[in-house]
Amino acid sequence: MTGEIAKEYIALIPNLFGSFSELNKDSVGLTHMQNHVIEFMYMQQKALNLKNISTGLNIAKQQLTNVISDLEAGGYLVKVPDTKDKRAVLVSLTPLGREIVEKKWKKIYLKFSQNLTKLSDEERLDLQFALHKVNVLLKKMEDEV
């Protein structure tokens, strides 16, 4: 039974990734890495230093520095000196940075909603239940580790 569950789980990953990639296509005019940083910053809802961002995204600080500079030049992020650590800077989203993330998720939601119209009412209920159940069970597995 474990083998069959693992097989279904592994099959789910490319399906979800492919579906999400299609929904996300052309939603923002940023590189993959820039989008990753903006999303992370948005989810944190606070200013972070480069080390926090680097650790949170598992990206080398050297690689992150260029991405942050490009996002700052584009008006998506702002850097300010860290008052607690004079050697560090804090990075935060600008209103434009927040806006681009919110617009992206609205576009994804609209595309997803349009895709749902391809399903019958019963299929939509099945999908809702299946997604809910998968989320609950995966969270339970994570919590018990």
mmCIF file with all atom_site columns, C-alpha atoms in Angstrom:
data_model
loop_
_atom_site.group_PDB
_atom_site.id
_atom_site.type_symbol
_atom_site.label_atom_id
_atom_site.label_alt_id
_atom_site.label_comp_id
_atom_site.label_asym_id
_atom_site.label_entity_id
_atom_site.label_seq_id
_atom_site.pdbx_PDB_ins_code
_atom_site.Cartn_x
_atom_site.Cartn_y
_atom_site.Cartn_z
_atom_site.occupancy
_atom_site.B_iso_or_equiv
_atom_site.pdbx_formal_charge
_atom_site.auth_seq_id
_atom_site.auth_comp_id
_atom_site.auth_asym_id
_atom_site.auth_atom_id
_atom_site.pdbx_PDB_model_num
ATOM 1   C CA . MET A 1 1   ? 0.000   0.000  0.000   1.00 0.00 ? 1   MET A CA 1
ATOM 2   C CA . THR A 1 2   ? 2.842   2.426  0.797   1.00 0.00 ? 2   THR A CA 1
ATOM 3   C CA . GLY A 1 3   ? 4.238   1.954  -2.703  1.00 0.00 ? 3   GLY A CA 1
ATOM 4   C CA . GLU A 1 4   ? 0.905   2.801  -4.329  1.00 0.00 ? 4   GLU A CA 1
ATOM 5   C CA . ILE A 1 5   ? 0.472   5.919  -2.166  1.00 0.00 ? 5   ILE A CA 1
ATOM 6   C CA . ALA A 1 6   ? 4.009   7.035  -3.018  1.00 0.00 ? 6   ALA A CA 1
ATOM 7   C CA . LYS A 1 7   ? 3.309   6.429  -6.708  1.00 0.00 ? 7   LYS A CA 1
ATOM 8   C CA . GLU A 1 8   ? 0.145   8.592  -6.603  1.00 0.00 ? 8   GLU A CA 1
ATOM 9   C CA . TYR A 1 9   ? 1.938   11.299 -4.631  1.00 0.00 ? 9   TYR A CA 1
ATOM 10  C CA . ILE A 1 10  ? 4.792   11.396 -7.128  1.00 0.00 ? 10  ILE A CA 1
ATOM 11  C CA . ALA A 1 11  ? 2.276   11.533 -10.009 1.00 0.00 ? 11  ALA A CA 1
ATOM 12  C CA . LEU A 1 12  ? 0.522   14.450 -8.294  1.00 0.00 ? 12  LEU A CA 1
ATOM 13  C CA . ILE A 1 13  ? 3.628   16.646 -8.219  1.00 0.00 ? 13  ILE A CA 1
ATOM 14  C CA . PRO A 1 14  ? 4.067   17.142 -12.001 1.00 0.00 ? 14  PRO A CA 1
ATOM 15  C CA . ASN A 1 15  ? 0.288   17.484 -12.428 1.00 0.00 ? 15  ASN A CA 1
ATOM 16  C CA . LEU A 1 16  ? 0.127   20.268 -9.847  1.00 0.00 ? 16  LEU A CA 1
ATOM 17  C CA . PHE A 1 17  ? 3.305   21.880 -11.109 1.00 0.00 ? 17  PHE A CA 1
ATOM 18  C CA . GLY A 1 18  ? 2.128   21.785 -14.728 1.00 0.00 ? 18  GLY A CA 1
ATOM 19  C CA . SER A 1 19  ? -1.305  23.123 -13.831 1.00 0.00 ? 19  SER A CA 1
ATOM 20  C CA . PHE A 1 20  ? 0.128   25.909 -11.702 1.00 0.00 ? 20  PHE A CA 1
ATOM 21  C CA . SER A 1 21  ? 2.791   26.778 -14.290 1.00 0.00 ? 21  SER A CA 1
ATOM 22  C CA . GLU A 1 22  ? 0.061   27.212 -16.887 1.00 0.00 ? 22  GLU A CA 1
ATOM 23  C CA . LEU A 1 23  ? -1.998  29.402 -14.530 1.00 0.00 ? 23  LEU A CA 1
ATOM 24  C CA . ASN A 1 24  ? 1.085   31.441 -13.599 1.00 0.00 ? 24  ASN A CA 1
ATOM 25  C CA . LYS A 1 25  ? 2.324   31.902 -17.181 1.00 0.00 ? 25  LYS A CA 1
ATOM 26  C CA . ASP A 1 26  ? 2.625   35.564 -18.182 1.00 0.00 ? 26  ASP A CA 1
ATOM 27  C CA . SER A 1 27  ? 1.238   36.731 -14.827 1.00 0.00 ? 27  SER A CA 1
ATOM 28  C CA . VAL A 1 28  ? 4.227   38.977 -14.031 1.00 0.00 ? 28  VAL A CA 1
ATOM 29  C CA . GLY A 1 29  ? 7.103   40.386 -16.031 1.00 0.00 ? 29  GLY A CA 1
ATOM 30  C CA . LEU A 1 30  ? 9.787   39.213 -13.615 1.00 0.00 ? 30  LEU A CA 1
ATOM 31  C CA . THR A 1 31  ? 12.337  36.434 -13.814 1.00 0.00 ? 31  THR A CA 1
ATOM 32  C CA . HIS A 1 32  ? 11.648  33.231 -11.925 1.00 0.00 ? 32  HIS A CA 1
ATOM 33  C CA . MET A 1 33  ? 14.128  34.170 -9.193  1.00 0.00 ? 33  MET A CA 1
ATOM 34  C CA . GLN A 1 34  ? 12.823  37.733 -8.893  1.00 0.00 ? 34  GLN A CA 1
ATOM 35  C CA . ASN A 1 35  ? 9.287   36.401 -8.576  1.00 0.00 ? 35  ASN A CA 1
ATOM 36  C CA . HIS A 1 36  ? 10.464  33.934 -5.928  1.00 0.00 ? 36  HIS A CA 1
ATOM 37  C CA . VAL A 1 37  ? 12.010  36.726 -3.847  1.00 0.00 ? 37  VAL A CA 1
ATOM 38  C CA . ILE A 1 38  ? 8.980   39.017 -4.210  1.00 0.00 ? 38  ILE A CA 1
ATOM 39  C CA . GLU A 1 39  ? 6.616   36.184 -3.185  1.00 0.00 ? 39  GLU A CA 1
ATOM 40  C CA . PHE A 1 40  ? 8.750   35.326 -0.157  1.00 0.00 ? 40  PHE A CA 1
ATOM 41  C CA . MET A 1 41  ? 8.892   38.956 0.931   1.00 0.00 ? 41  MET A CA 1
ATOM 42  C CA . TYR A 1 42  ? 5.131   39.283 0.503   1.00 0.00 ? 42  TYR A CA 1
ATOM 43  C CA . MET A 1 43  ? 4.449   36.200 2.617   1.00 0.00 ? 43  MET A CA 1
ATOM 44  C CA . GLN A 1 44  ? 6.733   37.410 5.425   1.00 0.00 ? 44  GLN A CA 1
ATOM 45  C CA . GLN A 1 45  ? 4.907   40.760 5.687   1.00 0.00 ? 45  GLN A CA 1
ATOM 46  C CA . LYS A 1 46  ? 7.920   42.477 7.233   1.00 0.00 ? 46  LYS A CA 1
ATOM 47  C CA . ALA A 1 47  ? 11.322  43.866 6.369   1.00 0.00 ? 47  ALA A CA 1
ATOM 48  C CA . LEU A 1 48  ? 14.074  41.253 6.288   1.00 0.00 ? 48  LEU A CA 1
ATOM 49  C CA . ASN A 1 49  ? 17.830  41.309 6.081   1.00 0.00 ? 49  ASN A CA 1
ATOM 50  C CA . LEU A 1 50  ? 19.629  39.511 3.266   1.00 0.00 ? 50  LEU A CA 1
ATOM 51  C CA . LYS A 1 51  ? 20.578  36.616 5.525   1.00 0.00 ? 51  LYS A CA 1
ATOM 52  C CA . ASN A 1 52  ? 16.910  35.960 6.397   1.00 0.00 ? 52  ASN A CA 1
ATOM 53  C CA . ILE A 1 53  ? 15.921  36.018 2.728   1.00 0.00 ? 53  ILE A CA 1
ATOM 54  C CA . SER A 1 54  ? 18.878  33.869 1.732   1.00 0.00 ? 54  SER A CA 1
ATOM 55  C CA . THR A 1 55  ? 18.107  31.290 4.408   1.00 0.00 ? 55  THR A CA 1
ATOM 56  C CA . GLY A 1 56  ? 14.359  31.348 3.791   1.00 0.00 ? 56  GLY A CA 1
ATOM 57  C CA . LEU A 1 57  ? 14.755  30.737 0.060   1.00 0.00 ? 57  LEU A CA 1
ATOM 58  C CA . ASN A 1 58  ? 17.865  28.578 0.291   1.00 0.00 ? 58  ASN A CA 1
ATOM 59  C CA . ILE A 1 59  ? 19.707  30.895 -2.107  1.00 0.00 ? 59  ILE A CA 1
ATOM 60  C CA . ALA A 1 60  ? 23.335  31.952 -1.790  1.00 0.00 ? 60  ALA A CA 1
ATOM 61  C CA . LYS A 1 61  ? 23.682  35.552 -0.578  1.00 0.00 ? 61  LYS A CA 1
ATOM 62  C CA . GLN A 1 62  ? 25.936  36.314 -3.554  1.00 0.00 ? 62  GLN A CA 1
ATOM 63  C CA . GLN A 1 63  ? 23.208  35.250 -5.991  1.00 0.00 ? 63  GLN A CA 1
ATOM 64  C CA . LEU A 1 64  ? 20.540  37.063 -3.991  1.00 0.00 ? 64  LEU A CA 1
ATOM 65  C CA . THR A 1 65  ? 22.423  40.379 -4.000  1.00 0.00 ? 65  THR A CA 1
ATOM 66  C CA . ASN A 1 66  ? 22.020  40.814 -7.777  1.00 0.00 ? 66  ASN A CA 1
ATOM 67  C CA . VAL A 1 67  ? 18.354  39.838 -7.691  1.00 0.00 ? 67  VAL A CA 1
ATOM 68  C CA . ILE A 1 68  ? 17.661  42.303 -4.867  1.00 0.00 ? 68  ILE A CA 1
ATOM 69  C CA . SER A 1 69  ? 19.500  45.077 -6.732  1.00 0.00 ? 69  SER A CA 1
ATOM 70  C CA . ASP A 1 70  ? 17.453  44.465 -9.881  1.00 0.00 ? 70  ASP A CA 1
ATOM 71  C CA . LEU A 1 71  ? 14.190  44.441 -7.915  1.00 0.00 ? 71  LEU A CA 1
ATOM 72  C CA . GLU A 1 72  ? 15.211  47.633 -6.143  1.00 0.00 ? 72  GLU A CA 1
ATOM 73  C CA . ALA A 1 73  ? 16.024  49.278 -9.485  1.00 0.00 ? 73  ALA A CA 1
ATOM 74  C CA . GLY A 1 74  ? 12.588  48.208 -10.747 1.00 0.00 ? 74  GLY A CA 1
ATOM 75  C CA . GLY A 1 75  ? 10.904  49.857 -7.771  1.00 0.00 ? 75  GLY A CA 1
ATOM 76  C CA . TYR A 1 76  ? 9.647   46.590 -6.221  1.00 0.00 ? 76  TYR A CA 1
ATOM 77  C CA . LEU A 1 77  ? 11.896  46.603 -3.138  1.00 0.00 ? 77  LEU A CA 1
ATOM 78  C CA . VAL A 1 78  ? 13.577  49.194 -0.983  1.00 0.00 ? 78  VAL A CA 1
ATOM 79  C CA . LYS A 1 79  ? 16.656  48.791 1.200   1.00 0.00 ? 79  LYS A CA 1
ATOM 80  C CA . VAL A 1 80  ? 17.164  50.739 4.416   1.00 0.00 ? 80  VAL A CA 1
ATOM 81  C CA . PRO A 1 81  ? 19.900  50.509 7.046   1.00 0.00 ? 81  PRO A CA 1
ATOM 82  C CA . ASP A 1 82  ? 19.165  48.121 9.897   1.00 0.00 ? 82  ASP A CA 1
ATOM 83  C CA . THR A 1 83  ? 19.074  50.207 13.082  1.00 0.00 ? 83  THR A CA 1
ATOM 84  C CA . LYS A 1 84  ? 19.951  47.142 15.200  1.00 0.00 ? 84  LYS A CA 1
ATOM 85  C CA . ASP A 1 85  ? 22.913  46.032 13.057  1.00 0.00 ? 85  ASP A CA 1
ATOM 86  C CA . LYS A 1 86  ? 24.789  48.860 11.361  1.00 0.00 ? 86  LYS A CA 1
ATOM 87  C CA . ARG A 1 87  ? 26.478  46.396 8.955   1.00 0.00 ? 87  ARG A CA 1
ATOM 88  C CA . ALA A 1 88  ? 23.179  45.071 7.601   1.00 0.00 ? 88  ALA A CA 1
ATOM 89  C CA . VAL A 1 89  ? 20.337  46.435 5.494   1.00 0.00 ? 89  VAL A CA 1
ATOM 90  C CA . LEU A 1 90  ? 16.663  45.609 5.712   1.00 0.00 ? 90  LEU A CA 1
ATOM 91  C CA . VAL A 1 91  ? 14.752  44.877 2.549   1.00 0.00 ? 91  VAL A CA 1
ATOM 92  C CA . SER A 1 92  ? 11.028  45.456 2.237   1.00 0.00 ? 92  SER A CA 1
ATOM 93  C CA . LEU A 1 93  ? 8.421   45.531 -0.500  1.00 0.00 ? 93  LEU A CA 1
ATOM 94  C CA . THR A 1 94  ? 7.322   48.828 -1.942  1.00 0.00 ? 94  THR A CA 1
ATOM 95  C CA . PRO A 1 95  ? 3.653   49.426 -2.738  1.00 0.00 ? 95  PRO A CA 1
ATOM 96  C CA . LEU A 1 96  ? 4.504   48.430 -6.332  1.00 0.00 ? 96  LEU A CA 1
ATOM 97  C CA . GLY A 1 97  ? 6.031   45.181 -5.065  1.00 0.00 ? 97  GLY A CA 1
ATOM 98  C CA . ARG A 1 98  ? 2.916   44.337 -3.057  1.00 0.00 ? 98  ARG A CA 1
ATOM 99  C CA . GLU A 1 99  ? 0.683   45.306 -5.967  1.00 0.00 ? 99  GLU A CA 1
ATOM 100 C CA . ILE A 1 100 ? 2.446   43.025 -8.451  1.00 0.00 ? 100 ILE A CA 1
ATOM 101 C CA . VAL A 1 101 ? 2.026   40.013 -6.150  1.00 0.00 ? 101 VAL A CA 1
ATOM 102 C CA . GLU A 1 102 ? -1.645  40.768 -5.537  1.00 0.00 ? 102 GLU A CA 1
ATOM 103 C CA . LYS A 1 103 ? -2.321  41.232 -9.273  1.00 0.00 ? 103 LYS A CA 1
ATOM 104 C CA . LYS A 1 104 ? -0.542  37.970 -10.029 1.00 0.00 ? 104 LYS A CA 1
ATOM 105 C CA . TRP A 1 105 ? -2.699  36.004 -7.589  1.00 0.00 ? 105 TRP A CA 1
ATOM 106 C CA . LYS A 1 106 ? -5.873  37.626 -8.893  1.00 0.00 ? 106 LYS A CA 1
ATOM 107 C CA . LYS A 1 107 ? -4.936  36.538 -12.430 1.00 0.00 ? 107 LYS A CA 1
ATOM 108 C CA . ILE A 1 108 ? -4.198  33.006 -11.222 1.00 0.00 ? 108 ILE A CA 1
ATOM 109 C CA . TYR A 1 109 ? -7.529  32.886 -9.399  1.00 0.00 ? 109 TYR A CA 1
ATOM 110 C CA . LEU A 1 110 ? -9.420  34.051 -12.491 1.00 0.00 ? 110 LEU A CA 1
ATOM 111 C CA . LYS A 1 111 ? -7.699  31.513 -14.760 1.00 0.00 ? 111 LYS A CA 1
ATOM 112 C CA . PHE A 1 112 ? -8.307  28.738 -12.245 1.00 0.00 ? 112 PHE A CA 1
ATOM 113 C CA . SER A 1 113 ? -11.963 29.730 -11.932 1.00 0.00 ? 113 SER A CA 1
ATOM 114 C CA . GLN A 1 114 ? -12.299 29.601 -15.714 1.00 0.00 ? 114 GLN A CA 1
ATOM 115 C CA . ASN A 1 115 ? -10.724 26.131 -15.756 1.00 0.00 ? 115 ASN A CA 1
ATOM 116 C CA . LEU A 1 116 ? -13.226 24.935 -13.168 1.00 0.00 ? 116 LEU A CA 1
ATOM 117 C CA . THR A 1 117 ? -16.059 25.644 -15.611 1.00 0.00 ? 117 THR A CA 1
ATOM 118 C CA . LYS A 1 118 ? -14.790 22.658 -17.643 1.00 0.00 ? 118 LYS A CA 1
ATOM 119 C CA . LEU A 1 119 ? -15.934 20.391 -14.803 1.00 0.00 ? 119 LEU A CA 1
ATOM 120 C CA . SER A 1 120 ? -19.455 19.390 -13.875 1.00 0.00 ? 120 SER A CA 1
ATOM 121 C CA . ASP A 1 121 ? -20.877 20.410 -10.497 1.00 0.00 ? 121 ASP A CA 1
ATOM 122 C CA . GLU A 1 122 ? -20.237 16.895 -9.206  1.00 0.00 ? 122 GLU A CA 1
ATOM 123 C CA . GLU A 1 123 ? -16.634 16.924 -10.476 1.00 0.00 ? 123 GLU A CA 1
ATOM 124 C CA . ARG A 1 124 ? -16.023 20.294 -8.804  1.00 0.00 ? 124 ARG A CA 1
ATOM 125 C CA . LEU A 1 125 ? -17.308 18.886 -5.500  1.00 0.00 ? 125 LEU A CA 1
ATOM 126 C CA . ASP A 1 126 ? -15.074 15.826 -5.957  1.00 0.00 ? 126 ASP A CA 1
ATOM 127 C CA . LEU A 1 127 ? -12.076 18.060 -6.651  1.00 0.00 ? 127 LEU A CA 1
ATOM 128 C CA . GLN A 1 128 ? -12.835 20.271 -3.646  1.00 0.00 ? 128 GLN A CA 1
ATOM 129 C CA . PHE A 1 129 ? -13.099 17.251 -1.358  1.00 0.00 ? 129 PHE A CA 1
ATOM 130 C CA . ALA A 1 130 ? -9.983  15.598 -2.801  1.00 0.00 ? 130 ALA A CA 1
ATOM 131 C CA . LEU A 1 131 ? -7.863  18.747 -2.476  1.00 0.00 ? 131 LEU A CA 1
ATOM 132 C CA . HIS A 1 132 ? -9.103  19.363 1.053   1.00 0.00 ? 132 HIS A CA 1
ATOM 133 C CA . LYS A 1 133 ? -8.387  15.775 2.048   1.00 0.00 ? 133 LYS A CA 1
ATOM 134 C CA . VAL A 1 134 ? -4.893  15.818 0.498   1.00 0.00 ? 134 VAL A CA 1
ATOM 135 C CA . ASN A 1 135 ? -4.074  19.078 2.305   1.00 0.00 ? 135 ASN A CA 1
ATOM 136 C CA . VAL A 1 136 ? -5.353  17.767 5.656   1.00 0.00 ? 136 VAL A CA 1
ATOM 137 C CA . LEU A 1 137 ? -3.499  14.458 5.367   1.00 0.00 ? 137 LEU A CA 1
ATOM 138 C CA . LEU A 1 138 ? -0.220  15.995 4.210   1.00 0.00 ? 138 LEU A CA 1
ATOM 139 C CA . LYS A 1 139 ? -0.392  18.499 7.066   1.00 0.00 ? 139 LYS A CA 1
ATOM 140 C CA . LYS A 1 140 ? -1.073  15.674 9.509   1.00 0.00 ? 140 LYS A CA 1
ATOM 141 C CA . MET A 1 141 ? 1.983   13.764 8.223   1.00 0.00 ? 141 MET A CA 1
ATOM 142 C CA . GLU A 1 142 ? 4.096   16.903 8.581   1.00 0.00 ? 142 GLU A CA 1
ATOM 143 C CA . ASP A 1 143 ? 2.872   17.662 12.119  1.00 0.00 ? 143 ASP A CA 1
ATOM 144 C CA . GLU A 1 144 ? 3.556   14.167 13.418  1.00 0.00 ? 144 GLU A CA 1
ATOM 145 C CA . VAL A 1 145 ? 7.178   14.056 12.320  1.00 0.00 ? 145 VAL A CA 1
#
